[in-house]
PDB file of N, CA and C in Angstrom:
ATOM      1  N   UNK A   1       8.209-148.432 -11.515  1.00 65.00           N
ATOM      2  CA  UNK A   1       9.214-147.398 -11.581  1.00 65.00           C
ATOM      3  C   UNK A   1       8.583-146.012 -11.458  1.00 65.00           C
ATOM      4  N   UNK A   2       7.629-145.990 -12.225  1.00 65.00           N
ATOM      5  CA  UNK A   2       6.359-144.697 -11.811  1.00 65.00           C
ATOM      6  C   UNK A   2       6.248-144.121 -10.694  1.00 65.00           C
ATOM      7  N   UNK A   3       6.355-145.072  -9.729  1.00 76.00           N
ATOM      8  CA  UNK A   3       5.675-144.961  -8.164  1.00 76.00           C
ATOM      9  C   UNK A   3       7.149-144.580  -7.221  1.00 76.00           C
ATOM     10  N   UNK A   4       8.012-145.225  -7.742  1.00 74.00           N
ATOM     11  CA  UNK A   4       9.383-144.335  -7.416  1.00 74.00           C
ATOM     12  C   UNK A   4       9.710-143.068  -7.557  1.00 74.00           C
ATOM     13  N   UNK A   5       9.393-142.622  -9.009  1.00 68.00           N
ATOM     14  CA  UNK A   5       9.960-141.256  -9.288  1.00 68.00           C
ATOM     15  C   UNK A   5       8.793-140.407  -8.174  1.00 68.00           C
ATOM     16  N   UNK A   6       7.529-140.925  -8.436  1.00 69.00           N
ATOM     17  CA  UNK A   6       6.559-139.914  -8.014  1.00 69.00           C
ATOM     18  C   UNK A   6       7.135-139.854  -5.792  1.00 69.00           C
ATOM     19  N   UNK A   7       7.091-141.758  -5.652  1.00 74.00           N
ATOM     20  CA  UNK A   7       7.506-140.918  -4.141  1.00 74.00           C
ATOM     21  C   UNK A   7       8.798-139.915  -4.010  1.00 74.00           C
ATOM     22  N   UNK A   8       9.635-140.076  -5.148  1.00 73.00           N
ATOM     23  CA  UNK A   8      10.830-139.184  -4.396  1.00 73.00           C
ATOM     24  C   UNK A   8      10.989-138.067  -5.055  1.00 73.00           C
ATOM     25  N   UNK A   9      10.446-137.754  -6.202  1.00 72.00           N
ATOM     26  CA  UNK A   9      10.338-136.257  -7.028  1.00 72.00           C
ATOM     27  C   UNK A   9       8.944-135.655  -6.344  1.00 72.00           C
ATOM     28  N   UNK A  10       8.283-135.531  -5.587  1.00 75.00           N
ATOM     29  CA  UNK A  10       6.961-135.297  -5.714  1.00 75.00           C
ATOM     30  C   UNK A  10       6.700-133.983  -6.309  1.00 75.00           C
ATOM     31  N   UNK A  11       7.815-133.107  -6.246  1.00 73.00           N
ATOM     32  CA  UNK A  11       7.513-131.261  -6.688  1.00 73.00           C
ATOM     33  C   UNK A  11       7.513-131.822  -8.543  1.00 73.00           C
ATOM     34  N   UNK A  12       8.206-132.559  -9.038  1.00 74.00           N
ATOM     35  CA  UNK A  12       8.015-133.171 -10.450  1.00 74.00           C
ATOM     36  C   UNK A  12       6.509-133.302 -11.188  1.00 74.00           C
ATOM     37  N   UNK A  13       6.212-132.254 -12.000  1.00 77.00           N
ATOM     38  CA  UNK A  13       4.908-132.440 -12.690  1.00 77.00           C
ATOM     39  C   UNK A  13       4.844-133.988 -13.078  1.00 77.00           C
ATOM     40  N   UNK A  14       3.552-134.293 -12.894  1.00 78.00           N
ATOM     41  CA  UNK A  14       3.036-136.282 -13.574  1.00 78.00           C
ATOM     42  C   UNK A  14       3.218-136.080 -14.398  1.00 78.00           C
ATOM     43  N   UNK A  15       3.278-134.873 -16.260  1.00 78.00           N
ATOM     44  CA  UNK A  15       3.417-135.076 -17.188  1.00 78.00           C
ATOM     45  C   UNK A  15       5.124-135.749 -16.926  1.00 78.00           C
ATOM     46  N   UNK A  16       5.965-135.056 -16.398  1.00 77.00           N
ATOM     47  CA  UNK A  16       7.457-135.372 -16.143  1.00 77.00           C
ATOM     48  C   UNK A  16       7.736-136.543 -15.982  1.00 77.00           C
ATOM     49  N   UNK A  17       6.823-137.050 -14.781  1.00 78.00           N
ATOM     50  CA  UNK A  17       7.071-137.957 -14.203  1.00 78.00           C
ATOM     51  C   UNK A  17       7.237-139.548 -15.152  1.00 78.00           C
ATOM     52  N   UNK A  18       6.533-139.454 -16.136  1.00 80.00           N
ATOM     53  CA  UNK A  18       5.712-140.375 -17.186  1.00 80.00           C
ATOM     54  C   UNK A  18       7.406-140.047 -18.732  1.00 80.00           C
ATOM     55  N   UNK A  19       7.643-138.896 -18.329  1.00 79.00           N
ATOM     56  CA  UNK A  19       9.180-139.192 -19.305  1.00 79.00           C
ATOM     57  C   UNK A  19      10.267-139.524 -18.473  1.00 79.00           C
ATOM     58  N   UNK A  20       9.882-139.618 -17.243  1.00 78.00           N
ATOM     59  CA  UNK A  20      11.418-140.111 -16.816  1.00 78.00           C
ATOM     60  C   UNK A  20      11.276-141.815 -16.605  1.00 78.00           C
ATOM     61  N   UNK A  21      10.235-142.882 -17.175  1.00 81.00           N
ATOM     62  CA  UNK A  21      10.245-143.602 -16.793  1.00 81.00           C
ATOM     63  C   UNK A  21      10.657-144.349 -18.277  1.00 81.00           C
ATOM     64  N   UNK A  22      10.579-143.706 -19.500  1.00 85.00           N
ATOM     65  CA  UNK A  22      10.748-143.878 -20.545  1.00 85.00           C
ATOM     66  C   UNK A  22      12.439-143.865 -21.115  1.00 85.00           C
ATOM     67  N   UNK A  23      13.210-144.457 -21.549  1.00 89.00           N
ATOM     68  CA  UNK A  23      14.612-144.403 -21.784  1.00 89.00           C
ATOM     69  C   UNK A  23      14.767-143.407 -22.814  1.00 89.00           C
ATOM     70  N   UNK A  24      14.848-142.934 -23.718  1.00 92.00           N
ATOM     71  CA  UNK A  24      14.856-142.070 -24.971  1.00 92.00           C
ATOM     72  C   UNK A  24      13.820-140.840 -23.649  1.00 92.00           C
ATOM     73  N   UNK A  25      13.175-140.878 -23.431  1.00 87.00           N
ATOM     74  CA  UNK A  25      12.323-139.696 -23.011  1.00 87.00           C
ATOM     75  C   UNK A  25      13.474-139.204 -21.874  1.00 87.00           C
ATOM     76  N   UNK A  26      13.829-139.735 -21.031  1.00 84.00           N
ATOM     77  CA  UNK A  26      14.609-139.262 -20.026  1.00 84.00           C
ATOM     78  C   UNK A  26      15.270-138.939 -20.538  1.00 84.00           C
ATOM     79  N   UNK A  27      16.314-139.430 -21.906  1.00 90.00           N
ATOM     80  CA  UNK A  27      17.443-138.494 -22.411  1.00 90.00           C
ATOM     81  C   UNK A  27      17.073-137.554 -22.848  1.00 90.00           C
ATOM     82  N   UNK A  28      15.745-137.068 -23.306  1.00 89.00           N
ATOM     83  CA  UNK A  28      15.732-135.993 -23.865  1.00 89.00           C
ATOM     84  C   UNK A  28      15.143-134.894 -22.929  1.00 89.00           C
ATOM     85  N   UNK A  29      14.934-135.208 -21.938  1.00 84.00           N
ATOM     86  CA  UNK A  29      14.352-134.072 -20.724  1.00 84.00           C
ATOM     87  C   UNK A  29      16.180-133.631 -20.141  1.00 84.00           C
ATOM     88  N   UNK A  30      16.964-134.804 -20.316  1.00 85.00           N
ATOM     89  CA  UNK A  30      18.729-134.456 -19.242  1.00 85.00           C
ATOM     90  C   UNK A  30      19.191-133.943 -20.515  1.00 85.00           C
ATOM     91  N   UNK A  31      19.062-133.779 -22.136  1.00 91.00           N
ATOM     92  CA  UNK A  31      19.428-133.082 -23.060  1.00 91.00           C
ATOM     93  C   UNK A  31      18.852-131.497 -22.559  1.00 91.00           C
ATOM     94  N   UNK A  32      17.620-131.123 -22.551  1.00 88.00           N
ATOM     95  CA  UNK A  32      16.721-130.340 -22.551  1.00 88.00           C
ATOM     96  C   UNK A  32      17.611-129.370 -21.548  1.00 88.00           C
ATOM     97  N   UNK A  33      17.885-130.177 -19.989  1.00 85.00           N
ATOM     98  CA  UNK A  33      18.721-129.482 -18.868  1.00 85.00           C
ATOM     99  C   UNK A  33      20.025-129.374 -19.559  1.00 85.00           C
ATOM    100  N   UNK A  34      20.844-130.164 -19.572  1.00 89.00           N
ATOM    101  CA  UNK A  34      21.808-129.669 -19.992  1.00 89.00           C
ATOM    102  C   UNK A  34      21.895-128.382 -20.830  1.00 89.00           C
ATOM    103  N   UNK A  35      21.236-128.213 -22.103  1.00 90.00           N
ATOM    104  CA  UNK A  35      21.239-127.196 -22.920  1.00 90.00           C
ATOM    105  C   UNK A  35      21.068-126.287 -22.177  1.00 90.00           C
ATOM    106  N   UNK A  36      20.369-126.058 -21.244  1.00 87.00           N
ATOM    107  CA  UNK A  36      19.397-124.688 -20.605  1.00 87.00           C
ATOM    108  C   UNK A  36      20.376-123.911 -19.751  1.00 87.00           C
ATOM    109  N   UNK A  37      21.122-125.141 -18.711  1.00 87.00           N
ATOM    110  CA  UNK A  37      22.181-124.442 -17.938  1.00 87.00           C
ATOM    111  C   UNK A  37      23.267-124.374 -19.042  1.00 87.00           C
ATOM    112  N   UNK A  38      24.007-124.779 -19.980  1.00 90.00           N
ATOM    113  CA  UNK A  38      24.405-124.395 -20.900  1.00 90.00           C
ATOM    114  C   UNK A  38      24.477-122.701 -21.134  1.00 90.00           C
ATOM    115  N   UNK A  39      23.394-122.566 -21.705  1.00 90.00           N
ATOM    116  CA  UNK A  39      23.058-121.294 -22.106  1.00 90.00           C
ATOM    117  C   UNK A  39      23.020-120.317 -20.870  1.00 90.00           C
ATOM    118  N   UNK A  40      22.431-121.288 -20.111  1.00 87.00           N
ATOM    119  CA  UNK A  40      22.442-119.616 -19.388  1.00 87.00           C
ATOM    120  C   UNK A  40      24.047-119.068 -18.486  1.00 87.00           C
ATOM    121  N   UNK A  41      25.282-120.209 -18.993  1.00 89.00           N
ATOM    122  CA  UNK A  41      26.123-119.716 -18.098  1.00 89.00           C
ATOM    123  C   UNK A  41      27.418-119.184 -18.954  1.00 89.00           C
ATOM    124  N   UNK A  42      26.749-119.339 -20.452  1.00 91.00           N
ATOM    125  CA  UNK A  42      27.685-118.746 -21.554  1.00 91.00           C
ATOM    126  C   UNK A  42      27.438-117.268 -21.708  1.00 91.00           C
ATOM    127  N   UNK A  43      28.854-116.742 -21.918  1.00 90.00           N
ATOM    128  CA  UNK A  43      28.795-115.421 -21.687  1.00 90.00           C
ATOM    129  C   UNK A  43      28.040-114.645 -22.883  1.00 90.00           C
ATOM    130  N   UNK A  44      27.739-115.507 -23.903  1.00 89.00           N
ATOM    131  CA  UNK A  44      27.290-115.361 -25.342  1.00 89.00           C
ATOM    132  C   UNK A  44      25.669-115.294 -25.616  1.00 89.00           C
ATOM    133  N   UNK A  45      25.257-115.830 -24.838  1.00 88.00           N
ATOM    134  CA  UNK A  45      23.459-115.736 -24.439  1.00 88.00           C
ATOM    135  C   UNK A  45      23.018-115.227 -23.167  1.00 88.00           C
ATOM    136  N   UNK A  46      22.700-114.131 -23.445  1.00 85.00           N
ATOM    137  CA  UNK A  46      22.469-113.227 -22.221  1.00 85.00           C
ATOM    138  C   UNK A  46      20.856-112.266 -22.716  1.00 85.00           C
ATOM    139  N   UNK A  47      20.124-112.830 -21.526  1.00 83.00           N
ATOM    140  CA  UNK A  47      18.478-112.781 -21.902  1.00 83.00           C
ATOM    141  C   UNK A  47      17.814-113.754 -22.106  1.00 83.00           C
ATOM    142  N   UNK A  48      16.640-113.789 -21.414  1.00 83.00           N
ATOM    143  CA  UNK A  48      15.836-115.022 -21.313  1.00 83.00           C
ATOM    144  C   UNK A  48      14.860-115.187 -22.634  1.00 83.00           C
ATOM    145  N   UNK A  49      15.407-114.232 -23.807  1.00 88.00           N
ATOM    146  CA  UNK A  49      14.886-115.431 -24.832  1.00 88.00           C
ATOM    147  C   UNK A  49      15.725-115.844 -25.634  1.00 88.00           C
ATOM    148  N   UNK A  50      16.795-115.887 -24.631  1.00 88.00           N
ATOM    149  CA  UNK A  50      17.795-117.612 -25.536  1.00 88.00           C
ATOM    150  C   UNK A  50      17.922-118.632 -24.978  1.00 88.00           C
ATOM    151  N   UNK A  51      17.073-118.540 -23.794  1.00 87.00           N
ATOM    152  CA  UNK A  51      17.145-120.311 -22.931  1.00 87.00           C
ATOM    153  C   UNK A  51      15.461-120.481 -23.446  1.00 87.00           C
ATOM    154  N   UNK A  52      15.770-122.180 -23.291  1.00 88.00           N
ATOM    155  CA  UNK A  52      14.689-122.667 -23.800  1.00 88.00           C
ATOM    156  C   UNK A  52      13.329-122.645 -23.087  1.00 88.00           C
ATOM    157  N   UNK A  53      12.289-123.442 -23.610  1.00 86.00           N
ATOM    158  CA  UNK A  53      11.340-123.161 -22.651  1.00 86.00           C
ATOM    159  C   UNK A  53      10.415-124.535 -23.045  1.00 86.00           C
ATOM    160  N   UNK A  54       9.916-124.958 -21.808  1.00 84.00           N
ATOM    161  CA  UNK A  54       8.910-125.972 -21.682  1.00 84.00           C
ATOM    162  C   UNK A  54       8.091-125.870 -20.868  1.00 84.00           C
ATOM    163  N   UNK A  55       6.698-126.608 -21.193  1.00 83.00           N
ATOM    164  CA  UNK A  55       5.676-126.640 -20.366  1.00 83.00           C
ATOM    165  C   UNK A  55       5.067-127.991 -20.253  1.00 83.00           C
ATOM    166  N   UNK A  56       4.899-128.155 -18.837  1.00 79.00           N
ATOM    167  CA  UNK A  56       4.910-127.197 -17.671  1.00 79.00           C
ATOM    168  C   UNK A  56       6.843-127.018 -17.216  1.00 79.00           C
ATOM    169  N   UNK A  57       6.409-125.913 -16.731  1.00 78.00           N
ATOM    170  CA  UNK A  57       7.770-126.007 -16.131  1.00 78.00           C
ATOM    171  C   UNK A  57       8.579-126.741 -15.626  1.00 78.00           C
ATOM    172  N   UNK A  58      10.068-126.843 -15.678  1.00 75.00           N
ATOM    173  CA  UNK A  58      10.279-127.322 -14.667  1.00 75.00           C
ATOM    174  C   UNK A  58      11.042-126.775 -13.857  1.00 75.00           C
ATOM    175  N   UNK A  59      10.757-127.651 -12.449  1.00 71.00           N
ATOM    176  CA  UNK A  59      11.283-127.053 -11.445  1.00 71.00           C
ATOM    177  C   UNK A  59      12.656-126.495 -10.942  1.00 71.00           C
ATOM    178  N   UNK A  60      12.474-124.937 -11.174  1.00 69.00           N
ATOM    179  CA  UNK A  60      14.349-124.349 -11.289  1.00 69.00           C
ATOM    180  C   UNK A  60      14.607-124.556 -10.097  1.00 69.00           C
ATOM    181  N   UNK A  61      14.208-124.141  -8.974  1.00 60.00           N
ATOM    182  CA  UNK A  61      14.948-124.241  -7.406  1.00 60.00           C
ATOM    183  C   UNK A  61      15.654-126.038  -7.583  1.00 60.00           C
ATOM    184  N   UNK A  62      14.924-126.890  -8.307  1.00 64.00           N
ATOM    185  CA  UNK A  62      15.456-128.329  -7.717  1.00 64.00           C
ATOM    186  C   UNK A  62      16.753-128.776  -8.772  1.00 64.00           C
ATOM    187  N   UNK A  63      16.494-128.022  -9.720  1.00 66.00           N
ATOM    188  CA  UNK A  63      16.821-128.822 -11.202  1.00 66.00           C
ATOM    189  C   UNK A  63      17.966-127.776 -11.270  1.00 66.00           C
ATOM    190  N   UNK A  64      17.727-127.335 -12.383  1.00 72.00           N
ATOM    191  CA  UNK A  64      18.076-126.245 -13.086  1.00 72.00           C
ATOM    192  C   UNK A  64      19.028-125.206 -12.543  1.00 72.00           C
ATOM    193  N   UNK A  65      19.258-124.694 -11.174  1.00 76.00           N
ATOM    194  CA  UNK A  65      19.815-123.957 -10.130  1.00 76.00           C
ATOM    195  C   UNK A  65      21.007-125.025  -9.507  1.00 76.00           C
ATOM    196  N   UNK A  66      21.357-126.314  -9.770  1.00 78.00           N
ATOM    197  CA  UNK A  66      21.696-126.969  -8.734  1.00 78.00           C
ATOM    198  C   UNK A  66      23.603-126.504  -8.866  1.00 78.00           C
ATOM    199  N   UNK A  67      24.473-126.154  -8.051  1.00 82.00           N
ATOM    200  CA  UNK A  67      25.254-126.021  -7.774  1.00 82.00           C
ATOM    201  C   UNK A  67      26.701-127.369  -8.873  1.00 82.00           C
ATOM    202  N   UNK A  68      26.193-128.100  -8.564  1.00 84.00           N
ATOM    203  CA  UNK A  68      26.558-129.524  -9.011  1.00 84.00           C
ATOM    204  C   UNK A  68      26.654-129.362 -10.072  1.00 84.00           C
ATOM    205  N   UNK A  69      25.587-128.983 -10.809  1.00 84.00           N
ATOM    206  CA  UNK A  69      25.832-129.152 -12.294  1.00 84.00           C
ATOM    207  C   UNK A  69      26.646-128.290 -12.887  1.00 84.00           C
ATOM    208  N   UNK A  70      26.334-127.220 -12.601  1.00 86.00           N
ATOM    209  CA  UNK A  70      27.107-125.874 -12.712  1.00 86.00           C
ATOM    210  C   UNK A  70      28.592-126.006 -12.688  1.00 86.00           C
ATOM    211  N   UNK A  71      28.713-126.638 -11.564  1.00 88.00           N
ATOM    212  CA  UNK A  71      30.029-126.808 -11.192  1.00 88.00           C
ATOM    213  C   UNK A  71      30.900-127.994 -12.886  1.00 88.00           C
ATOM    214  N   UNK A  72      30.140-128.974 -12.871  1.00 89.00           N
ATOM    215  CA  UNK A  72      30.485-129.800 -14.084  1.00 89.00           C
ATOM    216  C   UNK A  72      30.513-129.263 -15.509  1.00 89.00           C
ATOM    217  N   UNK A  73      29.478-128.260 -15.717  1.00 90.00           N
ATOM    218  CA  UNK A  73      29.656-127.745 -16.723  1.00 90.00           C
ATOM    219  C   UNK A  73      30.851-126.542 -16.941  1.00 90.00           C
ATOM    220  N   UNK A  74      31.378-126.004 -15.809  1.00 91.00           N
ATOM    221  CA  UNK A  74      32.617-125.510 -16.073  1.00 91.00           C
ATOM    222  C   UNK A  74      33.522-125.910 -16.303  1.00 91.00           C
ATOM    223  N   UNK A  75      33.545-127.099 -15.386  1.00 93.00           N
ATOM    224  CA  UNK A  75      34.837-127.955 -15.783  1.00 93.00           C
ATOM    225  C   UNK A  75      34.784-128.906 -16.722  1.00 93.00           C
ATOM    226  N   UNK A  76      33.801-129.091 -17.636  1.00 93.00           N
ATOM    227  CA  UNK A  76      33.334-129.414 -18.804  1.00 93.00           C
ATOM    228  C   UNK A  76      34.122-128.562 -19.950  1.00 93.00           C
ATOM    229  N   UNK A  77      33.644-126.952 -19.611  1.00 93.00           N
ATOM    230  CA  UNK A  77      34.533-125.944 -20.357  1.00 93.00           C
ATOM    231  C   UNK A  77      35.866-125.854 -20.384  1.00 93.00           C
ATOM    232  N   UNK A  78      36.279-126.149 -19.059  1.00 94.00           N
ATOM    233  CA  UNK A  78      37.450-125.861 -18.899  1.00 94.00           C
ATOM    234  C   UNK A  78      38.718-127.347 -19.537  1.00 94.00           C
ATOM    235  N   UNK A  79      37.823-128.296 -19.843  1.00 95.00           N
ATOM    236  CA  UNK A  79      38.150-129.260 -20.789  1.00 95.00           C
ATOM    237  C   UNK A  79      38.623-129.149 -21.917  1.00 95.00           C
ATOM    238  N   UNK A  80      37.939-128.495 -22.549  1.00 94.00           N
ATOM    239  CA  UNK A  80      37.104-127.816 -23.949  1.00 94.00           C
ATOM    240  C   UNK A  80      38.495-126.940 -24.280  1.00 94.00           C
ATOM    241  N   UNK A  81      39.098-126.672 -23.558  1.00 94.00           N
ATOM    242  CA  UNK A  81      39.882-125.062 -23.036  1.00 94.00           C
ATOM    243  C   UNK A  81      38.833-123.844 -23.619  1.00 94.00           C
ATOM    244  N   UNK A  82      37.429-124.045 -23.216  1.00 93.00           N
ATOM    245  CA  UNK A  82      36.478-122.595 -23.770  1.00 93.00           C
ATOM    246  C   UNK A  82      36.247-122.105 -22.203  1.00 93.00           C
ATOM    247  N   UNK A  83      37.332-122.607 -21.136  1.00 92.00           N
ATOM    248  CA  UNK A  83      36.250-121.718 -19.589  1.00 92.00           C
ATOM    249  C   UNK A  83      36.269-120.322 -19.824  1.00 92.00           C
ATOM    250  N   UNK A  84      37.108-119.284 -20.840  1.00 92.00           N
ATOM    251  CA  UNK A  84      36.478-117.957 -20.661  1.00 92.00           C
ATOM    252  C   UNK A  84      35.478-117.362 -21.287  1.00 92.00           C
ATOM    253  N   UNK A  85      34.486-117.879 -21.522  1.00 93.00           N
ATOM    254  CA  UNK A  85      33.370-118.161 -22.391  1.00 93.00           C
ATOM    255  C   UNK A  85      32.173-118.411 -21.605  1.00 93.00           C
ATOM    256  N   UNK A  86      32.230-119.056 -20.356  1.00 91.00           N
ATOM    257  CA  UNK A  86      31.603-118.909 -19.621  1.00 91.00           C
ATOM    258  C   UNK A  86      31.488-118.548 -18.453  1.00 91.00           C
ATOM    259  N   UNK A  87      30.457-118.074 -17.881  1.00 86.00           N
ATOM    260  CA  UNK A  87      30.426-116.892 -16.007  1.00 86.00           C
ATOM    261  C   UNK A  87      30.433-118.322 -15.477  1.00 86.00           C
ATOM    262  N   UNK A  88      30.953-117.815 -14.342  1.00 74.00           N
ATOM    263  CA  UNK A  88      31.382-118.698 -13.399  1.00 74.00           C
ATOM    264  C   UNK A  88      29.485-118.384 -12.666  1.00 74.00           C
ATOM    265  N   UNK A  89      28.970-119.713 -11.835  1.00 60.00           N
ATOM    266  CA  UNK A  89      28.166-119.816 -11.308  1.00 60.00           C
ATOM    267  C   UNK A  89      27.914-118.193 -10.493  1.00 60.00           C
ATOM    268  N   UNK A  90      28.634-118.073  -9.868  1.00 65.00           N
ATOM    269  CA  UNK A  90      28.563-116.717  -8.643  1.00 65.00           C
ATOM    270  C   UNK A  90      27.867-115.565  -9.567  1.00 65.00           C
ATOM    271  N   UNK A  91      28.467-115.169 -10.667  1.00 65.00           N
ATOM    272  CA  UNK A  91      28.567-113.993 -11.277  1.00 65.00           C
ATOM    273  C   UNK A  91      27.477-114.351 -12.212  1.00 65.00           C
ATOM    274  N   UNK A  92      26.421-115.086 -12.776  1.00 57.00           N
ATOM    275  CA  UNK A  92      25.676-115.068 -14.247  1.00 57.00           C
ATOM    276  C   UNK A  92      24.464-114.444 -13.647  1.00 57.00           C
ATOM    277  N   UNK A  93      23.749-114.156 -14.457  1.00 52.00           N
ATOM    278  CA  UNK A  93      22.391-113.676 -14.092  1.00 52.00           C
ATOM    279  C   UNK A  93      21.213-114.370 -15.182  1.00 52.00           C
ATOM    280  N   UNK A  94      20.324-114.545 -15.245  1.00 52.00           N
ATOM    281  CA  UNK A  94      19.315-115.394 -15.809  1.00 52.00           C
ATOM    282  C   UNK A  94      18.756-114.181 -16.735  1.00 52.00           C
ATOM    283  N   UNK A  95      18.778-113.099 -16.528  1.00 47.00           N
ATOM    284  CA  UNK A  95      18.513-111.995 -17.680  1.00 47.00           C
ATOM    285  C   UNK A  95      16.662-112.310 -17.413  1.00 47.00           C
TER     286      UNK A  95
END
């Protein structure tokens, strides 16, 4: 399963690579994302020292930035009935 993630993540640090093959570890790296875009699209945490931080990084262009998620977590909010609480993808800024 190793040799999977690594051929198709390759921008994925090997420390990464080695929790996504783990069940409990992978939930807690898709906890980790979730929280992060979380925060950064609530209108209530604004500045980058209220999103979290890990090392090594991970990769925002692939992860973290993705349109998709963004998109779910609004309509996540908009579940919630909290969507005015959070910027819509277009408008947030990472501070």
């Amino acid at each position: 399963m190793l040799r999977f993630f690594a051929y198709h993540y390759p921008f994925l640090d090997y420390s990464y690579l080695q929790f996504l093959v783990d069940d409990f570890l992978r939930l807690l790296v898709l906890r980790y994302c979730f929280c992060s875009i979380v925060l950064q699209l609530h209108r209530g945490f604004t500045g980058s020292s209220f999103y979290p931080s890990c090392s090594p990084a991970l990769p925002e262009s692939e992860m973290m930035n993705s349109p998709v998620l963004h998109k779910m977590i609004i309509e996540l909010a908009s579940l919630f009935e909290c969507r005015s609480m959070f910027a819509t993808p277009d408008n947030y800024s990472k501070g």
